[in-house]
Every structure is written in C-alpha cells, then in structure tokens.
Coordinates of C-alpha atoms in Angstrom, one line a residue:
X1059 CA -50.5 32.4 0.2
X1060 CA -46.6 32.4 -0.2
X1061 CA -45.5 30.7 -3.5
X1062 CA -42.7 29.2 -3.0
X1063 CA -39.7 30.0 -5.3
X1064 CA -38.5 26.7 -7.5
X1065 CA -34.8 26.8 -7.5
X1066 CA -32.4 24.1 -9.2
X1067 CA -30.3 22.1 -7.7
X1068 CA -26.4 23.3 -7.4
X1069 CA -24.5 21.0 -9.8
X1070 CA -22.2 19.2 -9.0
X1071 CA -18.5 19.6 -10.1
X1072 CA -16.7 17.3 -12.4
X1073 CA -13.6 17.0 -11.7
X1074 CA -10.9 15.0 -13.4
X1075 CA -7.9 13.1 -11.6
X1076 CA -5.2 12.1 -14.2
X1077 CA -2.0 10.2 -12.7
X1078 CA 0.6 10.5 -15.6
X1079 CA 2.7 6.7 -15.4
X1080 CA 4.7 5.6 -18.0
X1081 CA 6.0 2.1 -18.8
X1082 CA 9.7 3.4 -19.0
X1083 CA 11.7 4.2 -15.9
X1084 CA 15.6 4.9 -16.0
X1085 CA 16.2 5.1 -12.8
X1086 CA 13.9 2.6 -11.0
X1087 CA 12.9 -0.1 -13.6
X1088 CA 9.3 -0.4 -13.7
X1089 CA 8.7 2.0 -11.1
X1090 CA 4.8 2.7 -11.5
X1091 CA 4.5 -0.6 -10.9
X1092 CA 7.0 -1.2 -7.8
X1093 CA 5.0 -2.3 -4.5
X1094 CA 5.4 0.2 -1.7
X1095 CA 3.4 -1.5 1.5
X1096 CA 2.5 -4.6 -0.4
X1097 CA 0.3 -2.2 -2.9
X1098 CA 1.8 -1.0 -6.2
X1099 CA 3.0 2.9 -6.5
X1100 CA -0.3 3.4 -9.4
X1101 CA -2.8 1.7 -7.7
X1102 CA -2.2 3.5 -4.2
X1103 CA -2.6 7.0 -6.3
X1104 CA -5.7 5.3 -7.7
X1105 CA -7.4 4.1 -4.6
X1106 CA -6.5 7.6 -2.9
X1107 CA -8.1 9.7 -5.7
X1108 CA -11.0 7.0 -5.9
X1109 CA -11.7 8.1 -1.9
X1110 CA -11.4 11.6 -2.5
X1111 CA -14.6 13.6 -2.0
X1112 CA -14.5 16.1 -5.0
X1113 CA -13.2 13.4 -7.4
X1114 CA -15.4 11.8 -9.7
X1115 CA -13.1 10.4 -12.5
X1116 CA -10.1 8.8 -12.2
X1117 CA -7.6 8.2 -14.9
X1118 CA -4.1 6.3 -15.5
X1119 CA -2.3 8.0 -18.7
X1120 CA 0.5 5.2 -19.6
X1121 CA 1.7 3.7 -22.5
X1122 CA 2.1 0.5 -20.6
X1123 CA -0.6 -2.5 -20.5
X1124 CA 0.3 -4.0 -17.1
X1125 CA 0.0 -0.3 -15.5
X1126 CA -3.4 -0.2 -17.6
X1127 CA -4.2 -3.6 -16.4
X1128 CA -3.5 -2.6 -12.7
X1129 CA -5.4 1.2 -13.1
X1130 CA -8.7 -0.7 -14.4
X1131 CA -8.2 -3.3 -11.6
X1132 CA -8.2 -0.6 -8.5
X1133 CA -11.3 1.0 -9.9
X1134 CA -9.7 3.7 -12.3
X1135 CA -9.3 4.0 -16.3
X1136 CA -6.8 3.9 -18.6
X1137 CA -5.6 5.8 -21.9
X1138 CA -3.3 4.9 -23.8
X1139 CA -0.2 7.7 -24.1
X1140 CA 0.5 8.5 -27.7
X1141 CA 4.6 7.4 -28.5
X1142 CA 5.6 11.1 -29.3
X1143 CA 4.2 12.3 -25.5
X1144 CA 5.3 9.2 -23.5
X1145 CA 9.0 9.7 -23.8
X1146 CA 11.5 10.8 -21.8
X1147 CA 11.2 14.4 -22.2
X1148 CA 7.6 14.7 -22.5
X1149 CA 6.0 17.0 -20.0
X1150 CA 3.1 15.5 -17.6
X1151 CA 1.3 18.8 -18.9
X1152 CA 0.8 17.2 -22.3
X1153 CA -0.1 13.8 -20.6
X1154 CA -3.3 15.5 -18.9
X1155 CA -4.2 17.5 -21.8
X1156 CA -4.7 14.5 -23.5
X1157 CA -5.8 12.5 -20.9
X1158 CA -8.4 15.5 -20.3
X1159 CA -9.2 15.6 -24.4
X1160 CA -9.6 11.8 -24.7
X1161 CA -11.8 11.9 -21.6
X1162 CA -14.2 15.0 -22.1
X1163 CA -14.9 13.7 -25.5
X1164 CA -16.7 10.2 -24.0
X1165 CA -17.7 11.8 -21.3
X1166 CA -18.4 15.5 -21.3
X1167 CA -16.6 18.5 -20.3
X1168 CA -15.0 19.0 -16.9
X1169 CA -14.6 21.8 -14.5
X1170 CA -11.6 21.2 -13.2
X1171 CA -8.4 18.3 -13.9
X1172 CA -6.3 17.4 -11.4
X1173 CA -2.4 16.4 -12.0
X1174 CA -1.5 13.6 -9.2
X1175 CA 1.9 11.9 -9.2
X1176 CA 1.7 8.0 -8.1
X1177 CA 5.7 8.5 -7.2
X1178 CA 4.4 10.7 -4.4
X1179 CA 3.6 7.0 -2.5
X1180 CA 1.9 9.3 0.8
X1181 CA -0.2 11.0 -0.7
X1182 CA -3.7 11.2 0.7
X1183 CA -7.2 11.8 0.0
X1184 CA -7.4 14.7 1.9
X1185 CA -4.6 16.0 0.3
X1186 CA -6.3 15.4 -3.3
X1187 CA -9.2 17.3 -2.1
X1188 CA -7.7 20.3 -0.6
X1189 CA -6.6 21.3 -4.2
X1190 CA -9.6 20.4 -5.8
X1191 CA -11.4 22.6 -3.7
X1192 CA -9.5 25.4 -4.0
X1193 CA -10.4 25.4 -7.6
X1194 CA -14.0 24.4 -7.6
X1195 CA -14.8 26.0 -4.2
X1196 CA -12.9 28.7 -3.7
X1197 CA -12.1 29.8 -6.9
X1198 CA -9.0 29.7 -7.7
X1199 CA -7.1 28.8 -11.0
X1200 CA -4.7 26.3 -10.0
X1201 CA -3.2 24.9 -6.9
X1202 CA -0.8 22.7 -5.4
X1203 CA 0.1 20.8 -2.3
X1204 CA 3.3 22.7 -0.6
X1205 CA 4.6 21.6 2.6
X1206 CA 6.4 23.9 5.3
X1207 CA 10.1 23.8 4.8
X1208 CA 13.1 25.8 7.4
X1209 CA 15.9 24.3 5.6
X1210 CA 18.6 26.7 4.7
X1211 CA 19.0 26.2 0.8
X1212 CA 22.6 26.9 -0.6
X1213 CA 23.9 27.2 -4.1
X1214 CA 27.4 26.6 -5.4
X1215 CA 28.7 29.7 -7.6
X1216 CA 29.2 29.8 -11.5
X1217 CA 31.9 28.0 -13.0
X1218 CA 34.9 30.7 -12.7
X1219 CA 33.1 32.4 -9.9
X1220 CA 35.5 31.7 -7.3
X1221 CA 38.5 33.0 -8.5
X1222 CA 41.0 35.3 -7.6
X1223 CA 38.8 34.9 -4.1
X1224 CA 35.6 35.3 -4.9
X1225 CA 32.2 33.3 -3.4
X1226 CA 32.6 29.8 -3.9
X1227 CA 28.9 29.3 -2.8
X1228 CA 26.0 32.0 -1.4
X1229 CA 22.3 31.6 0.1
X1230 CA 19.3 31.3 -1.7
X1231 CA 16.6 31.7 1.1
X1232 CA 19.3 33.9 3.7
X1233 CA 22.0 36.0 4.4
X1234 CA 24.2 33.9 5.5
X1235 CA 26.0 35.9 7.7
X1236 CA 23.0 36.7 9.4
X1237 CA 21.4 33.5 11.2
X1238 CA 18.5 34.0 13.1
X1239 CA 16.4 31.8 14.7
X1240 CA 13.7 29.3 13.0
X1241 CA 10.8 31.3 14.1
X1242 CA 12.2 34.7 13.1
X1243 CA 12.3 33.8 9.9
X1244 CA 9.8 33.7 7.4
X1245 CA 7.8 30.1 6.7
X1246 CA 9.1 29.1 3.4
X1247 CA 7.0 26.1 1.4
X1248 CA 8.1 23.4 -0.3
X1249 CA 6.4 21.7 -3.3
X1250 CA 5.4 18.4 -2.7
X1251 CA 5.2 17.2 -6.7
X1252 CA 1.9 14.8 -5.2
X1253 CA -1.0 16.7 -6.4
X1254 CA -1.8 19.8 -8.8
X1255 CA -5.5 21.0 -9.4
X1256 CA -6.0 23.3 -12.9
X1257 CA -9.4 24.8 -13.7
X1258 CA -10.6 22.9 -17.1
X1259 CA -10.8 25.5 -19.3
X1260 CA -7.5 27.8 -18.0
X1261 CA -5.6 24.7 -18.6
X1262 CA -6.4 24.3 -21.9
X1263 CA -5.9 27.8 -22.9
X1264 CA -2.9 28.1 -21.1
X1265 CA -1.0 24.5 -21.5
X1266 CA 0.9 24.6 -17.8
X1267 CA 0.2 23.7 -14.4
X1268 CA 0.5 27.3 -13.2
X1269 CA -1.6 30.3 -14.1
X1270 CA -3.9 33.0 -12.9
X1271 CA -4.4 33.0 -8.9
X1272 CA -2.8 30.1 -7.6
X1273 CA -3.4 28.7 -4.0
X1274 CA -1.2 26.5 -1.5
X1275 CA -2.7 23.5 -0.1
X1276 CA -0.6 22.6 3.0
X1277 CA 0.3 19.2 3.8
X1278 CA 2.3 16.9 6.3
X1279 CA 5.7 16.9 5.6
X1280 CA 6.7 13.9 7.0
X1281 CA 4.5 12.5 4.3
X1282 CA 6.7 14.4 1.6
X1283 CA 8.8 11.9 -0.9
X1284 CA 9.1 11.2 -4.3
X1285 CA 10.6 8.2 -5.9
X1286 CA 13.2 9.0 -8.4
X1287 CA 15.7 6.3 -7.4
X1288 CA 16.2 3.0 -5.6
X1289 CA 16.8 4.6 -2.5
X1290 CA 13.8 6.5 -2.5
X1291 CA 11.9 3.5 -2.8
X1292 CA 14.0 1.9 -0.2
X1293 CA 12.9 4.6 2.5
X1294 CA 9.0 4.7 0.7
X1295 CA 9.3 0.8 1.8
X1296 CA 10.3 1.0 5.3
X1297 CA 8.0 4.1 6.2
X1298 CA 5.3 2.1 4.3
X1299 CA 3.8 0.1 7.6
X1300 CA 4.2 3.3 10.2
X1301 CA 2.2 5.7 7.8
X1302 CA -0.1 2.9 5.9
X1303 CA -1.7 1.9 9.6
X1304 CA -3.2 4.5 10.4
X1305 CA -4.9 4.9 7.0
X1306 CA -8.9 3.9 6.2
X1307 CA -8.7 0.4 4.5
X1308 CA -5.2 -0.2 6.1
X1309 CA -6.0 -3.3 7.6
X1310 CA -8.0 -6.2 6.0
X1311 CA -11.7 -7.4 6.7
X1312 CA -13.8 -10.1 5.6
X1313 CA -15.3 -8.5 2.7
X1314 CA -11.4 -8.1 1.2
X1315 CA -10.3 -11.7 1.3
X1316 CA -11.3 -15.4 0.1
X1317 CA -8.8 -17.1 2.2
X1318 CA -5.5 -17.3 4.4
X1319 CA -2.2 -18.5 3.8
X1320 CA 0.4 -19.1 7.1
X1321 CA 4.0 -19.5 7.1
X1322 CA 4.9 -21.7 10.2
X1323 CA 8.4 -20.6 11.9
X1324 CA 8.5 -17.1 12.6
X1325 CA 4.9 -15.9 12.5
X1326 CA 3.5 -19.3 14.5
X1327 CA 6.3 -19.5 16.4
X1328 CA 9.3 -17.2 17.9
X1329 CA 11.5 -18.7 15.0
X1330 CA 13.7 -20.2 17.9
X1331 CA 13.8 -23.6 18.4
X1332 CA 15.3 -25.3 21.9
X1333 CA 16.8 -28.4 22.3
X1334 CA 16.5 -30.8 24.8
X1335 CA 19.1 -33.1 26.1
X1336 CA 18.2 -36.1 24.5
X1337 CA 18.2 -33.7 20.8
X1338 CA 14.8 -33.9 21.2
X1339 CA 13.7 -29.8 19.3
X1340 CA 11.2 -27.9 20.9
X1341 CA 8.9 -25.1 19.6
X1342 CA 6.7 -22.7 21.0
X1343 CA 3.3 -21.3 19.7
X1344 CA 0.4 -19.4 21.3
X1345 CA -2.8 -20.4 22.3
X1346 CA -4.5 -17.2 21.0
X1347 CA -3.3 -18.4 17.2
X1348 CA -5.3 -21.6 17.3
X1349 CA -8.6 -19.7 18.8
X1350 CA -7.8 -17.2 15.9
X1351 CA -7.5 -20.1 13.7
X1352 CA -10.5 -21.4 15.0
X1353 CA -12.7 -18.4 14.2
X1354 CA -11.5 -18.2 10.9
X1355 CA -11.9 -21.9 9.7
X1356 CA -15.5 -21.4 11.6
X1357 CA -16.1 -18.2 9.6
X1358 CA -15.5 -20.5 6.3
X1359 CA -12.3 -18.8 4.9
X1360 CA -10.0 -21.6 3.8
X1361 CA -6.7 -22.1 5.0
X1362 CA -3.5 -23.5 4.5
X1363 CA 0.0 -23.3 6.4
X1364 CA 2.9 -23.7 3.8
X1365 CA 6.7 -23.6 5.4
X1366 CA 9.9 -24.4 3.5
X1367 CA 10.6 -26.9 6.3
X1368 CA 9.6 -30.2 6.3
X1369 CA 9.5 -31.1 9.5
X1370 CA 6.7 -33.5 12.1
X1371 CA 5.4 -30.5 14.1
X1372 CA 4.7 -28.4 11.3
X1373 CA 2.2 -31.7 10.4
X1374 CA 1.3 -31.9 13.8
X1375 CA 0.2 -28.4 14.1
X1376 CA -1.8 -28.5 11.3
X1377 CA -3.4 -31.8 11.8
X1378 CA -4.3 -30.5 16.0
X1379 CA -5.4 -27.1 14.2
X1380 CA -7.4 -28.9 11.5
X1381 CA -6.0 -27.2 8.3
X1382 CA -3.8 -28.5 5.0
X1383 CA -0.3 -28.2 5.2
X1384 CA 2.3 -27.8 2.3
X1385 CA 6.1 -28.4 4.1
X1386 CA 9.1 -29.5 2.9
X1387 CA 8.3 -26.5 0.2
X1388 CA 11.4 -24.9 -2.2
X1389 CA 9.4 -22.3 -4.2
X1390 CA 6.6 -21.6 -2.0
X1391 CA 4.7 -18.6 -4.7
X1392 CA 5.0 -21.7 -7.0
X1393 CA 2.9 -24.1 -4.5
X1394 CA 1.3 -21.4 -3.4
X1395 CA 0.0 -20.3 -7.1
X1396 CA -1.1 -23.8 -7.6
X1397 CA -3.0 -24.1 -4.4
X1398 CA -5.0 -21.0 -5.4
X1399 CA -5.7 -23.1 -8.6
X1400 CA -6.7 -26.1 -7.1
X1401 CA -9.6 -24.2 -5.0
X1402 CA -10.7 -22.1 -7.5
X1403 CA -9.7 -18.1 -5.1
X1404 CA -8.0 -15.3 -7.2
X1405 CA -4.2 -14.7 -5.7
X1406 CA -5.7 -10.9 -4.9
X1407 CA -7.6 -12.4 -2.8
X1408 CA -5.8 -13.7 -0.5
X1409 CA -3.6 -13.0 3.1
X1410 CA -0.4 -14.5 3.2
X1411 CA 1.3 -14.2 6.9
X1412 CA 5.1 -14.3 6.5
X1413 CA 8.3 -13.1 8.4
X1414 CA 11.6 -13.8 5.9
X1415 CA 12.7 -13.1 3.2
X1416 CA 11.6 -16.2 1.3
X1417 CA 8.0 -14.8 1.6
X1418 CA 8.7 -12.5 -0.6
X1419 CA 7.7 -14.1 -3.8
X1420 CA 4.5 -14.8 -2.1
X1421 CA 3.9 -11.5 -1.1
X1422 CA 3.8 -10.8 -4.4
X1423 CA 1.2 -13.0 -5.7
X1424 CA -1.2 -12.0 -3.2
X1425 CA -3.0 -9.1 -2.9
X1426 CA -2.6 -8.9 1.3
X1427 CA 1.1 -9.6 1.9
X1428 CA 1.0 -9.5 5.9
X1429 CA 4.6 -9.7 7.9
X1430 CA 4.1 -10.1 11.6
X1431 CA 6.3 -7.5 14.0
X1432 CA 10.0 -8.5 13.9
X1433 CA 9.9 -9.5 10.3
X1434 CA 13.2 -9.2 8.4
X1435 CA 12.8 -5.0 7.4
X1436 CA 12.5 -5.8 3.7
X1437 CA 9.5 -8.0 4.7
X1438 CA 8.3 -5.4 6.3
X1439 CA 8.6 -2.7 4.0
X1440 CA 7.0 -5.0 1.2
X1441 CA 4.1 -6.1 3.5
X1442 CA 0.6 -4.5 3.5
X1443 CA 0.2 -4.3 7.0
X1444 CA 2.3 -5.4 9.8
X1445 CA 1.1 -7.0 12.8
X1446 CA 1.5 -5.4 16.5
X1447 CA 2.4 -8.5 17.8
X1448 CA 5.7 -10.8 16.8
X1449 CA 5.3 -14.6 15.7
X1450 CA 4.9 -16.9 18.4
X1451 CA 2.7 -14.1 20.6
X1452 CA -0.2 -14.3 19.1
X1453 CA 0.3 -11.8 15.6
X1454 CA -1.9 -14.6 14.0
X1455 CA -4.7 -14.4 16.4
X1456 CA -4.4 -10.4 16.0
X1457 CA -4.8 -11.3 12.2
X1458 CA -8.1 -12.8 12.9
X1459 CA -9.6 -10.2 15.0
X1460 CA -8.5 -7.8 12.0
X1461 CA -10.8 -9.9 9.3
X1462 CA -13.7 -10.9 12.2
X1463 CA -13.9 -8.0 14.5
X1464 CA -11.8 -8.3 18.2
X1465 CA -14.7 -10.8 19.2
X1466 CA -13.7 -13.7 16.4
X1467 CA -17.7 -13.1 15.6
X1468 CA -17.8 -13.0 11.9
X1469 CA -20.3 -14.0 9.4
X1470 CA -21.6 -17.6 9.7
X1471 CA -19.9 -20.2 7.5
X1472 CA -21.9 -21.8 5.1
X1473 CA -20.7 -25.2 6.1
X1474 CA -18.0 -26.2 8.2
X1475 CA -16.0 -29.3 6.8
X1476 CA -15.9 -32.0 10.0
X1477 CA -12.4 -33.5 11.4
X1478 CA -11.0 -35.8 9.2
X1479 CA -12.7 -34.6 6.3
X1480 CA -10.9 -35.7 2.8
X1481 CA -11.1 -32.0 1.7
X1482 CA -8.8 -30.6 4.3
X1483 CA -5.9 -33.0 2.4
X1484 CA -3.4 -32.9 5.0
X1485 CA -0.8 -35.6 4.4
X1486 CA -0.2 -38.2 7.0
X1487 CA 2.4 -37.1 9.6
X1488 CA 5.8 -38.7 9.6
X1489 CA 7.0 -40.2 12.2
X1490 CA 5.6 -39.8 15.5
X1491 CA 4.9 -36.0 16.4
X1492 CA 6.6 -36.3 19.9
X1493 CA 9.6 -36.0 17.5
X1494 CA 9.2 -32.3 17.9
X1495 CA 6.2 -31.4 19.7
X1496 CA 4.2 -28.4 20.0
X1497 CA 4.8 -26.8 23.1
X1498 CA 1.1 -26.1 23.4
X1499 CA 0.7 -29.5 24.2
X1500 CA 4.1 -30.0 26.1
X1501 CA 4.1 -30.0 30.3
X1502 CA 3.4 -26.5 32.1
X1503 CA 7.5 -26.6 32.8
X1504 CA 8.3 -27.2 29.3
X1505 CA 6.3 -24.1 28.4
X1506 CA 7.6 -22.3 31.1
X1507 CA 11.4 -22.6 29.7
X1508 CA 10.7 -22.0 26.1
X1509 CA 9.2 -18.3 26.8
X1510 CA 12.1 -15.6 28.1
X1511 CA 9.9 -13.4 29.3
X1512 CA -18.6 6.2 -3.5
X1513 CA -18.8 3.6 -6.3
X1514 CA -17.9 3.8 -9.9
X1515 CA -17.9 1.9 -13.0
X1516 CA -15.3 2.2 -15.4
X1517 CA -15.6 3.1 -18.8
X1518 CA -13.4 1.6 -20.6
X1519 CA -10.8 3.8 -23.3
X1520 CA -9.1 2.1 -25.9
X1521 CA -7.8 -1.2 -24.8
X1522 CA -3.5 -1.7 -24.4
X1523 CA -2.8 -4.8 -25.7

C-alpha cells in the first residue's frame, strides 16, 4: 500500500500596494484628486491595484481627508502621512516605509510592497502584476516598469563649457556624429515612474527603491505619462476615452448605476435646429433613443431629462417618452443634486449623458459622467466613457444596450409606474407642442430634410478628520 505523502499547501504571498498622494500639489492644485476620464487620478490607481492578481492590500498614504475619503470609497485604505514626511521634499520611500510599518503592525508582515504612482493615470493591472511577480515569483529584489525608448537624449554643457569654442552640447545615449539607424542601435528603456515592486524585508534594510537584482517589467509606451503640470493633465484628459474603452469595467452595467440623467440638445438631438418658413423650429431625434429609453424605464432605473432650455419639445419629448423633465434649468448640478435628494439615489450612482461644456458641473457630481461622440473635447476628456455614436443617432440607445446587454433584456423591474402616473412629475407642457415638434412625429418629408446624410474589506487606519 502506497502512503501518500501530506504536503502543505504553498502560501500565498502578501503583498502590499501603497500609492503615496498628498494633499499639496504646486503645480496642479489638488492633483490626486483631479478627474482623468470622469474617475479621479487616486481612485483609478486604487481600482487598478484592487484588480491586480498578486495584490492583496491596497493602501492610500496622504495627509489629506478627501483623498482618504475617496481611497476608502474605491475599496482601498488610508493612513494618515505624518507632517514631517508629507512635505514637499519628502521622499515616496519614507511614505511606504511607513505606510508598510503602520500596515504590518495591524496586519502582519508582508513579502513584498509595492510603490505605485496615481499620477501615472495609464497604468494597468497587468502592469502592477508584472513587478510583483518578479519579486515574489521570480525572485528578484526589486523591479520597475520601463518602457522602450529610441529617442536621442542630449545634454547642454557646463556653464563656461563653450568657450573659446568648445561643445555647447554633447550626447548622452550616442555619438553624435555617428547616426545609425533605429534598429542598429541598442534598445534603451525608459522608466515609467507607475509602478515599483521592493521585497519586504530588503526594503526595510535598505530604505530605497533600488537594491540587490533588479528586474524590468516592460510596458506600452503609448500608455507612459505622468502628471506634473496642467498640460499633462490636459493630454491625460483627451487620451482618457481612447485608452479607458478598451479597459475591463470601462463601460457601465446595471449592477453600477441607480438611475439616468439626459441632457436634451446635443446627445437627443444633432444640436441643430431648422427652421421652417413660417419660424416654425424643427428638431431631430432617433427612434433607437426612445426604444433605449424604453428598456431602461422597463428595467426600473429612473430617469430624468434636464436641459438648460426651456423650450415645448423638450416637454413634449419627455411627456411622448414618459419621463420627468427639468428645462428652463441655470445651474443644472444644482437641480440635478436636489433631484438625487428628492428620490433618495447616491450622486455615484448615477449616468449623466451630456455633450457641452455646461455639463460639466454635473459630470462632476456623478459617478458615470458619459459625453456622447462629438462632444465639446473638454467634455470628452472629463467623461467616463464616450459613446460611438453622436447625439441625435442613437448614442442614447447605445447607452442602454451598455447597462442591459445589446438586446435591451435586463433584469425585470419591480414595478413599472403607468402613463400619467403622479410620480413621473412632469410639468404640464406650454403651449401647444406643434410649436416645435419632434421630428419623430413630423411627416416622412420633414424627416427626410432634417437628416444630411476578488473582494476585500477594508480595515480601517486611523481616521483623517
């Protein structure tokens, strides 16, 4: 008879992600904080680390409560940054050495700590576990992400260096009067600054980043920026919707929201209105939004369209799609805050469609700002997600298909409120709709000429006040 052999299970590595983010920011104000894709800079690291498959704590050092606030709320924790390590010359070194002391002593020691930068705004969770690995798979002491780099770097000389005709400037990587071609040269790497991996122990002992055998985790480049000034963040904003899509999680489901907010010109419509001969104005909107609409109200998620305008068809649309309407609307985040109020849903949970720049404010009270394709660029750069689709051509029916699968066939409501119900509040409509109808409804030839062709929970450190 063969015994078998009892052998113990492989334990797991712990390993530690600290994302250093302080309160104060000279260049950008607030930076940790600043929205790129609708999301703020500390809770995309968060999320990121969070998905990573060697991770399994996450923690914000800061010295700021509203970055604690928004750490705890993406699933990470916070500790609190003494004042003598949280100013500006402090190294992120001594931020994860205390991050990692203050951690291990609730928690236990750790086999390795990660360093990840939330200014890195690209940075992904496979990026996050190709250093981790390196240390707790494959041995190594520390690594980094790097990314591959042909640039020619150049250096001006030393004060007093050109004189009496000397070098003004030489080569750091080359000889520059030797140029060969890009794959004759060697591959040269850039560090990214996103994501550093330190065995536990070595860190401690050594205080730094870098020591021992240290390995290069290679990563996109086009993915390689860090925010140091408004520009930065500028060019974070409007690459935001072409790397963000293709992300898991990019785009929103059921399970993510609690209801849906509409702007009306520009993400119903083509923002163009045409005018008749008798100064009668038309618009045009797409058949696909009110089936979209449909699903949605059918799924149960409350709705509302809100529009600065105050104008008949914006009534009249809401009245044929069977939804509230706020028009006529100055500070729409204001209406919009006290809408969310009124029925009792969290700002974070909601979508708010939008296309202009006075969306913004409500893009940032919600935690899905959506701009539909051919917003205004800053729209889009502070949106979520972008649609495929522009207003008018069905972006809002694309919406739906997002949160209820392409067949509209989400969960089943738990009641449906009738036409006419009192709860759907939509005010009377003034004047007679006809005033500026709906081309949905308008003759075939109207139509025709307004359309050119794992889970964790948080253990709380000391609480920021």
């Amino acid at each position: 008879m063969i015994q078998q052999e009892d052998r113990k299970p492989t334990p797991v590595p712990r390993v530690l992600a600290v994302i250093p983010a302080r309160g104060g920011s000279k260049g950008v104000p607030a930076k940790n904080l600043a929205p790129v894709g609708g999301v703020p800079l500390v809770t995309r690291a968060v999320r990121e680390c969070l998905a990573a498959r060697l991770v399994t704590d996450v923690v914000v050092s800061t010295d700021d409560a509203a970055i604690a606030a928004a750490a705890r709320e993406a699933g990470g924790e916070a500790v609190r940054r003494p004042a003598d390590i949280a100013g500006d010359l402090a190294t992120s070194e001594a931020a994860v050495l205390h991050a990692l002391d203050s951690h291990e002593s609730l928690h236990g020691p750790f086999d390795a700590v990660l360093l990840v930068q939330c200014t890195s705004p690209f940075l992904v969770r496979e990026d996050i576990d190709g250093v981790a690995a390196a240390v707790v798979e494959d041995g190594a002491d520390t690594a980094l992400t790097v990314a591959p780099f042909h640039g020619f770097v150049w250096r001006d000389a030393e004060d007093g260096a050109g004189a009496d005709g000397g070098e003004l400037s030489r080569g750091v990587n080359h000889d520059k009067a030797y140029r060969p071609r890009r794959q004759d040269r060697p591959q040269d790497l850039l560090e990214t600054g996103a994501a550093y991996a330190m065995d536990a122990a070595g860190f401690r002992k050594h205080q730094h980043r870098f020591f021992g055998r240290t390995e290069l985790v290679r990563t996109d480049p086009a993915r390689v920026l860090e925010i140091d000034d408004p520009h930065d963040l500028s060019r974070a904003r409007a690459l935001a919707p072409l790397f963000d899509s293709v992300r898991p999680g990019a785009l929103p489901t059921r399970a993510d929201i609690d209801a849906v907010v509409l702007d009306f010109d520009g993400t119903q419509t083509d923002d163009r209105v045409l005018i008749d001969s008798d100064g009668r104005e038309l618009v045009a909107v797409h058949r696909g939004d009110g089936l979209g609409v449909a699903a949605l109200r059918k799924a149960g998620l409350p709705l509302l369209i809100l529009s600065t305008e105050r104008n008949p068809v914006v009534a009249a649309r809401a009245h044929k799609l069977r939804i509230p309407v706020l028009h006529g609307i100055d500070r729409k985040d204001e209406a919009l805050k006290q809408w969310c109020e009124e029925q009792g849903i969290a700002p974070e949970r909601v979508l708010y469609v939008g296309n202009d720049v006075n969306d913004l404010p409500c893009f940032g009270l919600v935690g899905w700002p959506v701009a539909v394709a051919g917003a205004h660029d800053v729209v889009r750069g502070a949106a979520r997600a972008v649609t495929s689709r522009p207003g008018g051509e069905g972006a809002i029916r694309e919406i739906a298909s997002w949160i209820l699968g392409p067949s509209l066939e989400g969960p089943a409501p738990e009641a449906a409120p009738p036409l006419g119900d009192p709860s759907l509040k939509t005010p009377p409509l003034e004047g007679s709709p006809r005033e500026r109808p709906s081309l949905e409804d308008a003759p075939p030839q109207d139509r025709r000429s307004a359309h050119p062709t794992r889970t964790r929970t948080p253990v709380p450190h000391e609480q920021l006040s």
